Coordinates of C-alpha atoms in Angstrom, one line a residue:
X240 CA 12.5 -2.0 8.6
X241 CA 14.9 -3.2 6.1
X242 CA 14.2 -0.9 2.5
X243 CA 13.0 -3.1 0.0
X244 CA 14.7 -2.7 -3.9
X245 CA 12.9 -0.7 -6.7
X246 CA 11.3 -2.4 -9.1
X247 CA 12.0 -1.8 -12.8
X248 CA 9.2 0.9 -13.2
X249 CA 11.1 3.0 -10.4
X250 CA 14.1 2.5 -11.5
X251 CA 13.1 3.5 -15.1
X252 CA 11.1 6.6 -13.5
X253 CA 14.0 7.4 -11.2
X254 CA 16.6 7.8 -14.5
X255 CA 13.9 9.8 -16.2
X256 CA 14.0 12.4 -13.5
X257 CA 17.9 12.2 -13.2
X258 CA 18.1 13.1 -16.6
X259 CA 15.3 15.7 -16.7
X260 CA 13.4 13.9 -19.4
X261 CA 10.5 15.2 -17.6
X262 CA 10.0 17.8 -14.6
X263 CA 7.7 15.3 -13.2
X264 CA 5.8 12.1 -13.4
X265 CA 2.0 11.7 -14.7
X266 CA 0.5 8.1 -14.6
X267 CA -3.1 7.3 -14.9
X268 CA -5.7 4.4 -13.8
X269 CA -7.8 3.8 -17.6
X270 CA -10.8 1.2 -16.6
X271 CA -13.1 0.1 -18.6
X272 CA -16.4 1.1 -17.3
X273 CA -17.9 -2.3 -18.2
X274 CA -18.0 -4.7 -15.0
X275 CA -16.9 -4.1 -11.4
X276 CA -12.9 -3.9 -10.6
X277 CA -11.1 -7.3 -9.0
X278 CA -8.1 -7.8 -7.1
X279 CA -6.0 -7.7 -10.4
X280 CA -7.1 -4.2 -10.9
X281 CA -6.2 -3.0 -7.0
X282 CA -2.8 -4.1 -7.4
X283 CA -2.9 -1.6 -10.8
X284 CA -4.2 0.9 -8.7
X285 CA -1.8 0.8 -5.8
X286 CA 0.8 0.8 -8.5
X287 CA 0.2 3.9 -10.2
X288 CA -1.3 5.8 -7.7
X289 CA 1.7 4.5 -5.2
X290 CA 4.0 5.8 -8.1
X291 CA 2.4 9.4 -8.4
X292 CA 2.6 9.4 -4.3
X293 CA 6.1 8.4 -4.0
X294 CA 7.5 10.5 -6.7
X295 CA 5.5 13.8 -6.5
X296 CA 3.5 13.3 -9.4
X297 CA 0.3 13.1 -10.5
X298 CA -2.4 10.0 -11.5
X299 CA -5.6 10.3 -13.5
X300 CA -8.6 8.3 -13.2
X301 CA -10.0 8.1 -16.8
X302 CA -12.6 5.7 -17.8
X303 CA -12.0 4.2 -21.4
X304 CA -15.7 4.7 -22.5
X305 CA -14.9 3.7 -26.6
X306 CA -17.8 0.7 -26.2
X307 CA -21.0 2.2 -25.9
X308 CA -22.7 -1.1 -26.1
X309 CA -21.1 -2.4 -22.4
X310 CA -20.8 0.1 -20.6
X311 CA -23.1 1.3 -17.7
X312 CA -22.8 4.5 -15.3
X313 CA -23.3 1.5 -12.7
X314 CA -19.6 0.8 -13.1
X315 CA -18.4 4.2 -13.3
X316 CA -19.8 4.9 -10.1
X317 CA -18.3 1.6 -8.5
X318 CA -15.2 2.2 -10.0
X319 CA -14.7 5.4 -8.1
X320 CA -15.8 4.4 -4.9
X321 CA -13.3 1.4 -5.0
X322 CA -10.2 4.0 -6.0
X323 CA -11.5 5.9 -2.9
X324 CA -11.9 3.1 -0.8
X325 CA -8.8 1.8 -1.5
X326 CA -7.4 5.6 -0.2
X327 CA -6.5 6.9 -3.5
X328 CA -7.5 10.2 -4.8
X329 CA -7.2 10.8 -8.6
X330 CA -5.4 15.1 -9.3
X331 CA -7.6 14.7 -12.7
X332 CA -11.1 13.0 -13.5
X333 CA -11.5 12.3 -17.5
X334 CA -13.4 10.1 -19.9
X335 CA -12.2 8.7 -23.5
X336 CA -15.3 10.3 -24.7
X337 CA -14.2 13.8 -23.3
X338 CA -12.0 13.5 -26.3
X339 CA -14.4 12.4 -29.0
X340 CA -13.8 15.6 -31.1
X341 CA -10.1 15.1 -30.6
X342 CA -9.8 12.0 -31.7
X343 CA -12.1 12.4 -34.9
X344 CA -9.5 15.3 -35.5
X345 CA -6.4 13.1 -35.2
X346 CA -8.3 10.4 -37.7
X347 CA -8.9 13.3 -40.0
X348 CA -5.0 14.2 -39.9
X349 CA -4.0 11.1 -40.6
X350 CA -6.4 10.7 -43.8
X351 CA -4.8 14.3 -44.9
X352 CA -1.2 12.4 -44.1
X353 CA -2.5 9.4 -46.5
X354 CA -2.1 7.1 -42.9
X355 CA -5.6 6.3 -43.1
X356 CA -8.4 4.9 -45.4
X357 CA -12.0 3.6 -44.7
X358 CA -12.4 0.1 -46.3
X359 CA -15.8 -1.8 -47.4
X360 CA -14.4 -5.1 -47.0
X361 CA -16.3 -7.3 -44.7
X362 CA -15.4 -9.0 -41.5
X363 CA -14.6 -11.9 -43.3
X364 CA -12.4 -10.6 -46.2
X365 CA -10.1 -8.2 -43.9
X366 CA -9.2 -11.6 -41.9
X367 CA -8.5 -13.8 -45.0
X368 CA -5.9 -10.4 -46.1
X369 CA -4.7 -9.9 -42.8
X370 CA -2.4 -13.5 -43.9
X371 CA -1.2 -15.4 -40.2
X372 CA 2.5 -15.2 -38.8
X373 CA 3.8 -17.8 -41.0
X374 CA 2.1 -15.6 -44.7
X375 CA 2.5 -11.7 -45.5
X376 CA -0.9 -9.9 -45.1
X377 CA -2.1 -8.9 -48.5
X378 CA -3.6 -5.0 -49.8
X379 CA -7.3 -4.6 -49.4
X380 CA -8.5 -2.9 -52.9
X381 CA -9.7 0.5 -51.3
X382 CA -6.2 0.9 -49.7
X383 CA -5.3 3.0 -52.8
X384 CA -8.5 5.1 -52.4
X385 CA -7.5 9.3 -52.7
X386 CA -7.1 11.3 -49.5
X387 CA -10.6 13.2 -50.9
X388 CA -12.5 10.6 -51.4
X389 CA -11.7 9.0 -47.9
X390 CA -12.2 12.3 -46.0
X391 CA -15.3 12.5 -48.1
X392 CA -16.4 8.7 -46.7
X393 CA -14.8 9.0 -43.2
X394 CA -17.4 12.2 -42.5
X395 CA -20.3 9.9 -44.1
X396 CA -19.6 7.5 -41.6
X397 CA -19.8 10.5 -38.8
X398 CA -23.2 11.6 -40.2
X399 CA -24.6 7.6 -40.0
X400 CA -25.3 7.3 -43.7
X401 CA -23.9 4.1 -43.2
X402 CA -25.2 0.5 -41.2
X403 CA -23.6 -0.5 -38.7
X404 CA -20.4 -2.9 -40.2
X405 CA -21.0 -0.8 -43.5
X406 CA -17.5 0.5 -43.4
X407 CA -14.0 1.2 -41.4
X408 CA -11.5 3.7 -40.8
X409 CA -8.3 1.7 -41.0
X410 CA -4.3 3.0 -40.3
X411 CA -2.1 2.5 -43.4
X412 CA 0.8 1.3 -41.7
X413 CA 2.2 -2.3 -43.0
X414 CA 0.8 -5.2 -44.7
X415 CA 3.5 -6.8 -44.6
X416 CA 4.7 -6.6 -40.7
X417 CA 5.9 -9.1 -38.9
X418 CA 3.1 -8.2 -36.0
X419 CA -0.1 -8.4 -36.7
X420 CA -1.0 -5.7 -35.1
X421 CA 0.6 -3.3 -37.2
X422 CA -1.2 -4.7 -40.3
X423 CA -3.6 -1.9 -41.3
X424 CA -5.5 -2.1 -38.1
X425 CA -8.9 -0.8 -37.4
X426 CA -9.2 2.5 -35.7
X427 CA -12.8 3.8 -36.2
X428 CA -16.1 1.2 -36.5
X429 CA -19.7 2.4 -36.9
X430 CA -21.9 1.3 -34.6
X431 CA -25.6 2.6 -33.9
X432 CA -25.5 2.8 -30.2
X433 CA -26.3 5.1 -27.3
X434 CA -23.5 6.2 -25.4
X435 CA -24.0 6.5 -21.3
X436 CA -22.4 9.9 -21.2
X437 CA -22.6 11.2 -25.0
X438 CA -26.0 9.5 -26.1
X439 CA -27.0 9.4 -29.5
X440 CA -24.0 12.1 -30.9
X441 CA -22.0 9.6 -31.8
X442 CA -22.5 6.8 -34.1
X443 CA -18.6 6.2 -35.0
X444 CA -16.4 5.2 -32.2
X445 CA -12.5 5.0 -32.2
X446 CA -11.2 1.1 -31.2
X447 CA -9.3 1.1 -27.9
X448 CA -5.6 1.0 -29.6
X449 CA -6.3 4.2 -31.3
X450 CA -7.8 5.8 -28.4
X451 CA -5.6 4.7 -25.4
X452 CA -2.3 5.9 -26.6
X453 CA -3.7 9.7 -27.8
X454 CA -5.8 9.8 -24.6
X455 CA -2.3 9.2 -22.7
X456 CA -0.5 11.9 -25.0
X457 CA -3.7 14.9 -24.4
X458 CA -3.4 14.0 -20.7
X459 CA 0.4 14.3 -21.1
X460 CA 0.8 11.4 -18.9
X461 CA 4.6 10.5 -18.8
X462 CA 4.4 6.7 -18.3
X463 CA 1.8 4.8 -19.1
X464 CA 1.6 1.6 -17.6
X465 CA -0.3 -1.5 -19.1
X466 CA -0.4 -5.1 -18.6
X467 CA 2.0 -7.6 -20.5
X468 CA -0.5 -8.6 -23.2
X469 CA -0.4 -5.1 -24.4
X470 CA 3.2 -5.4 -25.0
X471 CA 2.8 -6.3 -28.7
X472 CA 0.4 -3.5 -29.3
X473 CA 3.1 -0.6 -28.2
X474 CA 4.7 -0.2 -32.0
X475 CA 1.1 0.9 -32.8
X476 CA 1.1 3.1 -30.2
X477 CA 4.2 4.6 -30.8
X478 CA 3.2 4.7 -34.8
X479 CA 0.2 6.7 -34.2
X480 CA 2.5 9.6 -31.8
X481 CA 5.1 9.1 -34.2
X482 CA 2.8 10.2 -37.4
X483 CA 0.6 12.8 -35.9
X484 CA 3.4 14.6 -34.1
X485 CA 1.8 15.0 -30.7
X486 CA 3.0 14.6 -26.7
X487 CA 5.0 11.2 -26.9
X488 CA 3.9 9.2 -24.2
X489 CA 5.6 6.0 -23.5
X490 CA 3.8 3.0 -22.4
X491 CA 5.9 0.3 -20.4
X492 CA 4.3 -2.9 -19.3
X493 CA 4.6 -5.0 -16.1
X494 CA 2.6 -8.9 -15.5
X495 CA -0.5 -8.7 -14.4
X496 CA -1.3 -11.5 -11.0
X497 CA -3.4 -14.1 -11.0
X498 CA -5.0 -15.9 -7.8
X499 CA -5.3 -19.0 -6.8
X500 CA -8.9 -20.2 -6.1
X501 CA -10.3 -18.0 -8.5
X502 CA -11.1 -16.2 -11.6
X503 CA -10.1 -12.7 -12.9
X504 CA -12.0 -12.5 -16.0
X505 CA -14.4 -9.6 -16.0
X506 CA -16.4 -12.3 -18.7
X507 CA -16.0 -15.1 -16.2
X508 CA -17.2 -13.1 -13.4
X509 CA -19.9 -11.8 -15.4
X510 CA -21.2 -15.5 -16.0
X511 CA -21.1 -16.3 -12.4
X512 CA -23.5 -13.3 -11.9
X513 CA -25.7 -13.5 -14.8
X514 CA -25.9 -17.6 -14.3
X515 CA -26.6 -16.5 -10.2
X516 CA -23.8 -19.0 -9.0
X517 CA -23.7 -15.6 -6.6
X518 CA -25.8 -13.1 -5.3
X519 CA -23.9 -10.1 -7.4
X520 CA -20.7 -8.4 -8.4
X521 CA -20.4 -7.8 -4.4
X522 CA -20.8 -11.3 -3.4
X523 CA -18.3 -11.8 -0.5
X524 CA -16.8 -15.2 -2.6
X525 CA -15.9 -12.9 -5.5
X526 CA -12.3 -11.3 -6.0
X527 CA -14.0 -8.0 -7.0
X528 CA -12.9 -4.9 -5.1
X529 CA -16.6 -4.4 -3.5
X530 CA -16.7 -8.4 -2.8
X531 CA -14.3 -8.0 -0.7
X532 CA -15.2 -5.3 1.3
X533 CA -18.7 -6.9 2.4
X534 CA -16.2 -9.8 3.2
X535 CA -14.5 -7.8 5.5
X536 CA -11.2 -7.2 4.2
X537 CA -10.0 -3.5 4.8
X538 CA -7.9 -1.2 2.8
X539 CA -4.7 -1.3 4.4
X540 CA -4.6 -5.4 4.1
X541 CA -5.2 -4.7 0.2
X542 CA -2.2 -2.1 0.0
X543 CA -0.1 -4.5 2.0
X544 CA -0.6 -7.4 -0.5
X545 CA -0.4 -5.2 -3.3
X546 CA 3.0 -4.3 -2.4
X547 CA 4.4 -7.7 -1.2
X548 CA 3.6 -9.0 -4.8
X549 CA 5.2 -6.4 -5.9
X550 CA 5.4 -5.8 -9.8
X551 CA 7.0 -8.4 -12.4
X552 CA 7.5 -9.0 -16.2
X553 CA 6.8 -12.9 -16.1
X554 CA 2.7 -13.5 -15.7
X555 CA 2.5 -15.7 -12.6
X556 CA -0.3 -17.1 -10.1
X557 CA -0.4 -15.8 -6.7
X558 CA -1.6 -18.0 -3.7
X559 CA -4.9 -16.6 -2.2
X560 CA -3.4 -17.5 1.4
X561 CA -1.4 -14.3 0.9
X562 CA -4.3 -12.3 0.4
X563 CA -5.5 -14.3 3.3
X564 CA -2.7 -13.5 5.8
X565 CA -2.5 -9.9 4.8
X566 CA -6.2 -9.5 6.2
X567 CA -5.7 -11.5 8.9
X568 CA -2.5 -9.4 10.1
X569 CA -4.5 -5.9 9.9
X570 CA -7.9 -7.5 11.5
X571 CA -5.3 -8.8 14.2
X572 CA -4.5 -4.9 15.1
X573 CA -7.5 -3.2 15.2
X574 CA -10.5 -6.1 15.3
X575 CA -12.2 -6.3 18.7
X576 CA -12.4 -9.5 20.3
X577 CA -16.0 -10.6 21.1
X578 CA -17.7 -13.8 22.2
X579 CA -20.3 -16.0 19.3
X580 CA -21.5 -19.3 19.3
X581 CA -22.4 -21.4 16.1
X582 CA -23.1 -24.7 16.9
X583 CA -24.7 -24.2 20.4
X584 CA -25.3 -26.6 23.2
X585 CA -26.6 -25.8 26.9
X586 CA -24.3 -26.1 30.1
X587 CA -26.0 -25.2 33.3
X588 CA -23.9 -24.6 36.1
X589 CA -25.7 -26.6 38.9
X590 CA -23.8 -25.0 41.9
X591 CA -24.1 -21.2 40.5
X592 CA -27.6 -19.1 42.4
X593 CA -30.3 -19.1 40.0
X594 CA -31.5 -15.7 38.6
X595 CA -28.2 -14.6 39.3
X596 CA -26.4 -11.9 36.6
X597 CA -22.8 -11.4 37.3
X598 CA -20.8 -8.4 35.2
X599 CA -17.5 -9.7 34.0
X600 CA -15.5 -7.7 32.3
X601 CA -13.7 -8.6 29.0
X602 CA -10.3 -6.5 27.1
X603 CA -11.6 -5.5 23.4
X604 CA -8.2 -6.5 21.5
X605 CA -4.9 -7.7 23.9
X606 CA -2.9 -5.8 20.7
X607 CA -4.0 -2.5 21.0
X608 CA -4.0 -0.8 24.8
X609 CA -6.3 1.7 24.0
X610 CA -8.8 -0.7 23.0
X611 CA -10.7 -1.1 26.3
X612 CA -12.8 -3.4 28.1
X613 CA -16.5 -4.0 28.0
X614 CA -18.9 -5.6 29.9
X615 CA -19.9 -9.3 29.9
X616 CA -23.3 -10.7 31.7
X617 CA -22.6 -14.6 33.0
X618 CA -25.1 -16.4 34.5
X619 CA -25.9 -20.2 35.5
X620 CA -27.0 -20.9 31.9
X621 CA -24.3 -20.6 29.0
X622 CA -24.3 -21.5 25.7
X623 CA -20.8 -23.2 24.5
X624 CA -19.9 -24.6 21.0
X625 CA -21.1 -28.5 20.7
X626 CA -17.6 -29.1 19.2
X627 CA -16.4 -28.3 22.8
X628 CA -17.8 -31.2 24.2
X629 CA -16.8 -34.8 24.0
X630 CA -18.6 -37.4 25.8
X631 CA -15.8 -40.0 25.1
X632 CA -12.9 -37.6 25.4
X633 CA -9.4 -38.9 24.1
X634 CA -6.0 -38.3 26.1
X635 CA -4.9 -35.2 24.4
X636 CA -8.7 -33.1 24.2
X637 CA -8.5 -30.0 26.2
X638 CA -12.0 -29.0 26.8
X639 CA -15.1 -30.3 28.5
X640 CA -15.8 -33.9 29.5
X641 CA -16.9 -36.1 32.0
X642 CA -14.5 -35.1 34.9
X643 CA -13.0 -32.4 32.7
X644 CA -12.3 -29.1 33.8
X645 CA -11.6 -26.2 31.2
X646 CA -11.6 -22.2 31.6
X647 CA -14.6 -20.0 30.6
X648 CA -12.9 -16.7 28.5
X649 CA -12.8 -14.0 31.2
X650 CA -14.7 -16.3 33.9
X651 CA -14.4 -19.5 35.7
X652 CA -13.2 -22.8 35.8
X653 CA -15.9 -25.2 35.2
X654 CA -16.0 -28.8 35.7
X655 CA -18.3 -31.6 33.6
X656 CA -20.4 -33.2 36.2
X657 CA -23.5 -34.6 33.9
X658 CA -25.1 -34.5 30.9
X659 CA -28.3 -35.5 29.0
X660 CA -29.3 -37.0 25.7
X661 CA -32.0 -37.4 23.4
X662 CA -33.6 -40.6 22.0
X663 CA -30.7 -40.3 18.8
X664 CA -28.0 -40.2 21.6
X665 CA -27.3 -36.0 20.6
X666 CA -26.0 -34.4 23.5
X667 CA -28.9 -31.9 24.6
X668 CA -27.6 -30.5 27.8
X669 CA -24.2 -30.6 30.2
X670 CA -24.5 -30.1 33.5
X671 CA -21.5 -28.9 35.3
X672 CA -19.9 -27.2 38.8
X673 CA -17.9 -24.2 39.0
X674 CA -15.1 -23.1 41.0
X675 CA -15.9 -19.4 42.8
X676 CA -12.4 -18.7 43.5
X677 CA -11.2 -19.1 39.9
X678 CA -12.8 -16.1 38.4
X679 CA -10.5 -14.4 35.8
X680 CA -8.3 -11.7 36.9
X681 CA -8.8 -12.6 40.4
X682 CA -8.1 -16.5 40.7
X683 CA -7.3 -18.1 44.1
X684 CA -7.8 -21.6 43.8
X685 CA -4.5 -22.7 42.2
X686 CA -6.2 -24.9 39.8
X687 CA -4.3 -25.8 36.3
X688 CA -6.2 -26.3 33.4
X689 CA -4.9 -26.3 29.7
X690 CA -8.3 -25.3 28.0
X691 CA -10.0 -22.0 27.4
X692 CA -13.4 -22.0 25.5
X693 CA -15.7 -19.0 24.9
X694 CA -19.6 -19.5 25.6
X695 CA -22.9 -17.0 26.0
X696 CA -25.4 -16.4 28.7
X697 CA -28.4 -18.0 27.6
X698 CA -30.5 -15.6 29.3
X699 CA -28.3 -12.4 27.8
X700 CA -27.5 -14.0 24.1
X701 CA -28.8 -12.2 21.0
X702 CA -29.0 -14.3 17.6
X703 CA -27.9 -14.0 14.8
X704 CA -27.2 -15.1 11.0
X705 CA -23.5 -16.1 10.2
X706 CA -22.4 -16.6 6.2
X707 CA -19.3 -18.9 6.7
X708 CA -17.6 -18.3 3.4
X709 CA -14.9 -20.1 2.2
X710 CA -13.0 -20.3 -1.7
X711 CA -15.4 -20.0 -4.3
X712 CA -13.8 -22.9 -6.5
X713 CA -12.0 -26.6 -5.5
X714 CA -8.9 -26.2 -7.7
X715 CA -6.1 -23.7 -7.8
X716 CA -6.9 -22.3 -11.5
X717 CA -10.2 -23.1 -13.0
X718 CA -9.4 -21.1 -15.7
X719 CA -7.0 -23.8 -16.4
X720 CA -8.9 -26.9 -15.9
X721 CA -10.6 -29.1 -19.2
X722 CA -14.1 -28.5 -19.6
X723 CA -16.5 -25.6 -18.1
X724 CA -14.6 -23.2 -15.5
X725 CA -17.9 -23.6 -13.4
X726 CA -17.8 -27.6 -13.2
X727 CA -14.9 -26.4 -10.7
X728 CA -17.4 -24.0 -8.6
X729 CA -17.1 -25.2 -4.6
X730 CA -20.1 -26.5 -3.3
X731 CA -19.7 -25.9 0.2
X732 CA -18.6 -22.5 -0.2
X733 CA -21.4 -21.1 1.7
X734 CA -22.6 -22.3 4.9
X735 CA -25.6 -20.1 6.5
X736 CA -26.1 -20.3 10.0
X737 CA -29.8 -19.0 11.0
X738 CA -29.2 -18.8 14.7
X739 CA -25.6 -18.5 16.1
X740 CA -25.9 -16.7 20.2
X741 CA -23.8 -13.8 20.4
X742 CA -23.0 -11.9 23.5
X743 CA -25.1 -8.8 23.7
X744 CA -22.2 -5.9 23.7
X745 CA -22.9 -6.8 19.4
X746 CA -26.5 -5.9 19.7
X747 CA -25.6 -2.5 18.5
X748 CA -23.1 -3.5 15.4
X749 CA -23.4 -1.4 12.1
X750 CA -22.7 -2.5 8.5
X751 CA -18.7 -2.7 7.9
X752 CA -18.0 -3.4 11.8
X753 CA -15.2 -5.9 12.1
X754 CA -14.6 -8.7 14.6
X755 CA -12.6 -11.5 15.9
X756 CA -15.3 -13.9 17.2
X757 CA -13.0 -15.8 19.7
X758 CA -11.5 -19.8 18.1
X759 CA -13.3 -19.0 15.2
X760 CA -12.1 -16.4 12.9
X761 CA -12.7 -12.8 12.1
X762 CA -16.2 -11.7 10.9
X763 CA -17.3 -8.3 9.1
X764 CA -21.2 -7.2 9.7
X765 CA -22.8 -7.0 6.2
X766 CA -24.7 -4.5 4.0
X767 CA -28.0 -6.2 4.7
X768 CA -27.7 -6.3 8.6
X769 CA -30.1 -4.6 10.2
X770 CA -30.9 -4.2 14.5
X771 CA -33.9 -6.6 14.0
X772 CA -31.9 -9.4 11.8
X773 CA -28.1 -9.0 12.5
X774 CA -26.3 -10.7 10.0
X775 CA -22.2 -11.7 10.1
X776 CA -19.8 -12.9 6.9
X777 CA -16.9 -14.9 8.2
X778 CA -13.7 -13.0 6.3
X779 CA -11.3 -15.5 7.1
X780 CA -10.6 -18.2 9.7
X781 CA -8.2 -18.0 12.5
X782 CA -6.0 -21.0 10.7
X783 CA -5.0 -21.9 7.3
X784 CA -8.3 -25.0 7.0
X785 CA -7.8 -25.5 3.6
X786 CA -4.1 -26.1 3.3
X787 CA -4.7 -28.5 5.9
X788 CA -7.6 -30.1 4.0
X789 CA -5.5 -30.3 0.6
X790 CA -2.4 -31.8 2.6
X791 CA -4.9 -34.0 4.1
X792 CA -6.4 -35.5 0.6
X793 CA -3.1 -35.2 -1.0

């Protein structure tokens, strides 16, 4: 396999090392413990986990728990059963809030280093000072307050003699700076609010900027690796190591990936499930990590499309049917092949003995040797997809027909002899011949025929319920469409099938088994199936429909 080229995280880890900057490397994974993760955030976690893999290091899980209003120990949970799932484990487990005390500490030093004030000012009046690109911010009037009367106020604010919006702690860094950011930002608010892991301790909490860089710097993580809209906030992060002399991490920033089809906003996604466009955050249309899994996609195809993407510095918009073929090409390998009809129709093989059960015998996946065979029951009854029928059958169709022969999957040759209709002219029942010497794996009769369909005993068949799912929204990028995101929301992009026939070897399927159902796609058995009321989502068809579909309309 040809070695692919570093990307510019390696190669900037890779001179680090060389020039013993550091001994080793430290990364970390920081979520937000405020919704469930997406697809954006696996690719984050590949990357720094992959990094601390490849390089002998170490990566941190910490959640960034600074908002005590959003968060829920809900996500936490999630959060860490995605990492695992993914196959990542974490050397260190930390919260923001483990670091609390810490932080108040560093807030304290810079008061005592006259880099910090609290400010009465409103809302309002700090955004009229804080000026735009184009005007200079101007000096709020408690800016000049003493280092004694701010320490005084700043352990006020810690003791809640204040409301909620009452007062700030800001950093005295620049009015006057170019970017924004560095304009006397906000590192402590007050807000009244019980924390899931600290409860009421707290009623001061620092702002993310503040937090995130000395979380990185008490961890002694060695690169710390953000997004690119976080690019203009690493002069703050540097100014805060910089002034209160501690570990200097350094924070480098790579593009985060879109998908096509989709939406990666934790708010968006949060609509969808509050405004029950879907079942939940694991709904198998959603690109969240546990959406996916009910879907049916498996680690190893997440890994594998992590790394093709690969890392940039440009934002860009990857197409879903990567994330599609990636699946497809692991659920290839290791999904066993097995036998379900849909759309059902009755062929009864006039010529084969009634209450006759013959064993045929089928190979689990042709990719993997060690896969094995199972056992298939055929009788004179079968149930074959009504697609696979046509009773005006042009040139070119393959299957069954008047005077049409086609294949039965590991059986016989069958020829269309009959059929039957109801009073709307829908095809009820085919009547048909087969030919004893064709069996499969044994086949005398020198007979040629181009088709091969699967089918079901009738008398054998279980039932089932099959969610055909397909993309959640009609255009590319929603996000980027006029009007509501939602207007864009697919309407077809659940079909339920209350009855499909499948052969009776998946009688005994558990939640997370994966299939190929034969011409139809692969299938994942879902967290609600049970052995009374077995339930299939389709993960992704066999062929690329909706490029088709687009080319088609286009």
């Amino acid at each position: 396999m040809e070695e692919r080229s570093l990307n510019f995280l390696e190669e900037i880890i890779e001179k680090d090392l060389a020039a013993g900057k550091y001994n080793s490397i430290h990364t970390r994974f920081p979520p937000e413990p405020n919704g469930y993760l997406h697809i954006g955030h696996a690719a984050s976690i590949c990357l720094n986990f992959g990094l601390a893999i490849k390089y002998q290091g170490k990566c941190n899980l910490r959640f960034d728990d600074t908002n005590p209003v959003t968060e829920e120990t809900e996500y936490v949970e999630s959060i860490m059963n995605d990492v695992k799932w993914l196959g990542f484990n974490w050397d260190e487990l930390h919260y923001t809030s483990d670091y609390f005390e810490q932080l108040y500490k560093y807030a304290v030093s810079l008061i005592e280093k006259g880099f910090a004030y609290v400010d009465d000012a409103t809302s309002e009046e700090m955004a009229a000072m804080k000026g735009d690109i184009n005007k200079p911010g101007t000096d709020s009037q408690y800016r000049s307050r003493t280092v004694a009367e701010n320490l005084q106020l700043f352990e006020e604010m810690r003791a809640g003699k204040y409301p909620d919006g009452a007062k700030v702690l800001r950093a005295k860094v620049d009015m006057q700076h170019p970017n924004m950011l560095m304009r006397d930002p906000i590192i402590y608010r007050i807000k009244h609010a019980h924390h899931h892991r600290t409860g009421n301790v707290w009623c001061i909490y620092p702002m993310y900027d503040f937090a995130h860089g000395q979380s990185d710097s008490i961890e002694n993580i060695t690169h710390s690796i953000c997004t690119l809209e976080f690019i203009h906030h690493r002069p703050l992060y540097d100014w805060f190591i910089e002034k209160l002399e501690i570990f200097p991490s350094h924070q480098y920033e790579f593009a985060r990936r879109n998908l096509t089809y989709t939406v990666m906003s934790k708010r968006k996604l949060l609509q969808l499930v509050n405004e029950k466009h879907v079942t939940g955050w694991d709904d198998p249309r959603m690109p969240t990590i546990s959406g996916l899994r009910r879907r049916g996609y498996t680690p190893e195809s997440i890994r594998n499309f992590a790394d093709t993407i690969g890392i940039a510095k440009r934002e860009n918009i990857t197409d879903v049917g990567l994330l599609e073929f990636c699946v497809k090409d692991h659920l290839n390998k290791i999904a066993h092949r097995v036998m379900a009809v849909l759309d059902p129709v009755k062929v009864v093989i006039t010529n084969y003995p009634e209450g006759q059960t013959e064993e045929l015998h089928g190979e689990n996946n042709p990719e993997d040797e060690n896969s094995g065979t199972r056992v298939i029951p055929f009788s004179r009854e079968i149930w074959i997809e009504r697609e696979d029928f046509m009773e005006n059958a042009p040139k070119k169709f393959f299957r069954l027909g008047p005077g049409l022969m086609v294949r039965l999957k590991h059986a016989y040759i069958i020829k269309c002899d009959d059929f039957k209709k109801d009073a709307d002219g829908k095809i009820t029942e085919i009547h048909c011949s087969y030919i004893p010497e064709s069996k499969s794996g044994s086949d005398t009769s020198d007979i040629k025929v181009k088709g091969t369909i699967h089918w079901v005993s009738v008398p054998h068949a279980k039932t089932a319920e099959v969610r055909l799912y397909d993309r959640l929204f009609q255009v590319e990028n929603p996000a980027s469409e006029d009007g509501d995101f939602k207007d864009y929301i697919n309407p077809n992009s659940l079909e339920v099938i209350k009855e499909a026939y499948i052969e009776p070897a998946l009688a005994k399927t558990i939640p997370g088994d994966r299939f190929q159902f034969l011409r139809k796609g692969y299938f994942c058995t879902d967290t609600d199936s049970t052995a009374e009321h077995i339930i299939f989502n389709r993960t992704v068809g066999l062929k690329d429909s909706w490029a088709k579909e687009v080319k088609k309309e286009g």
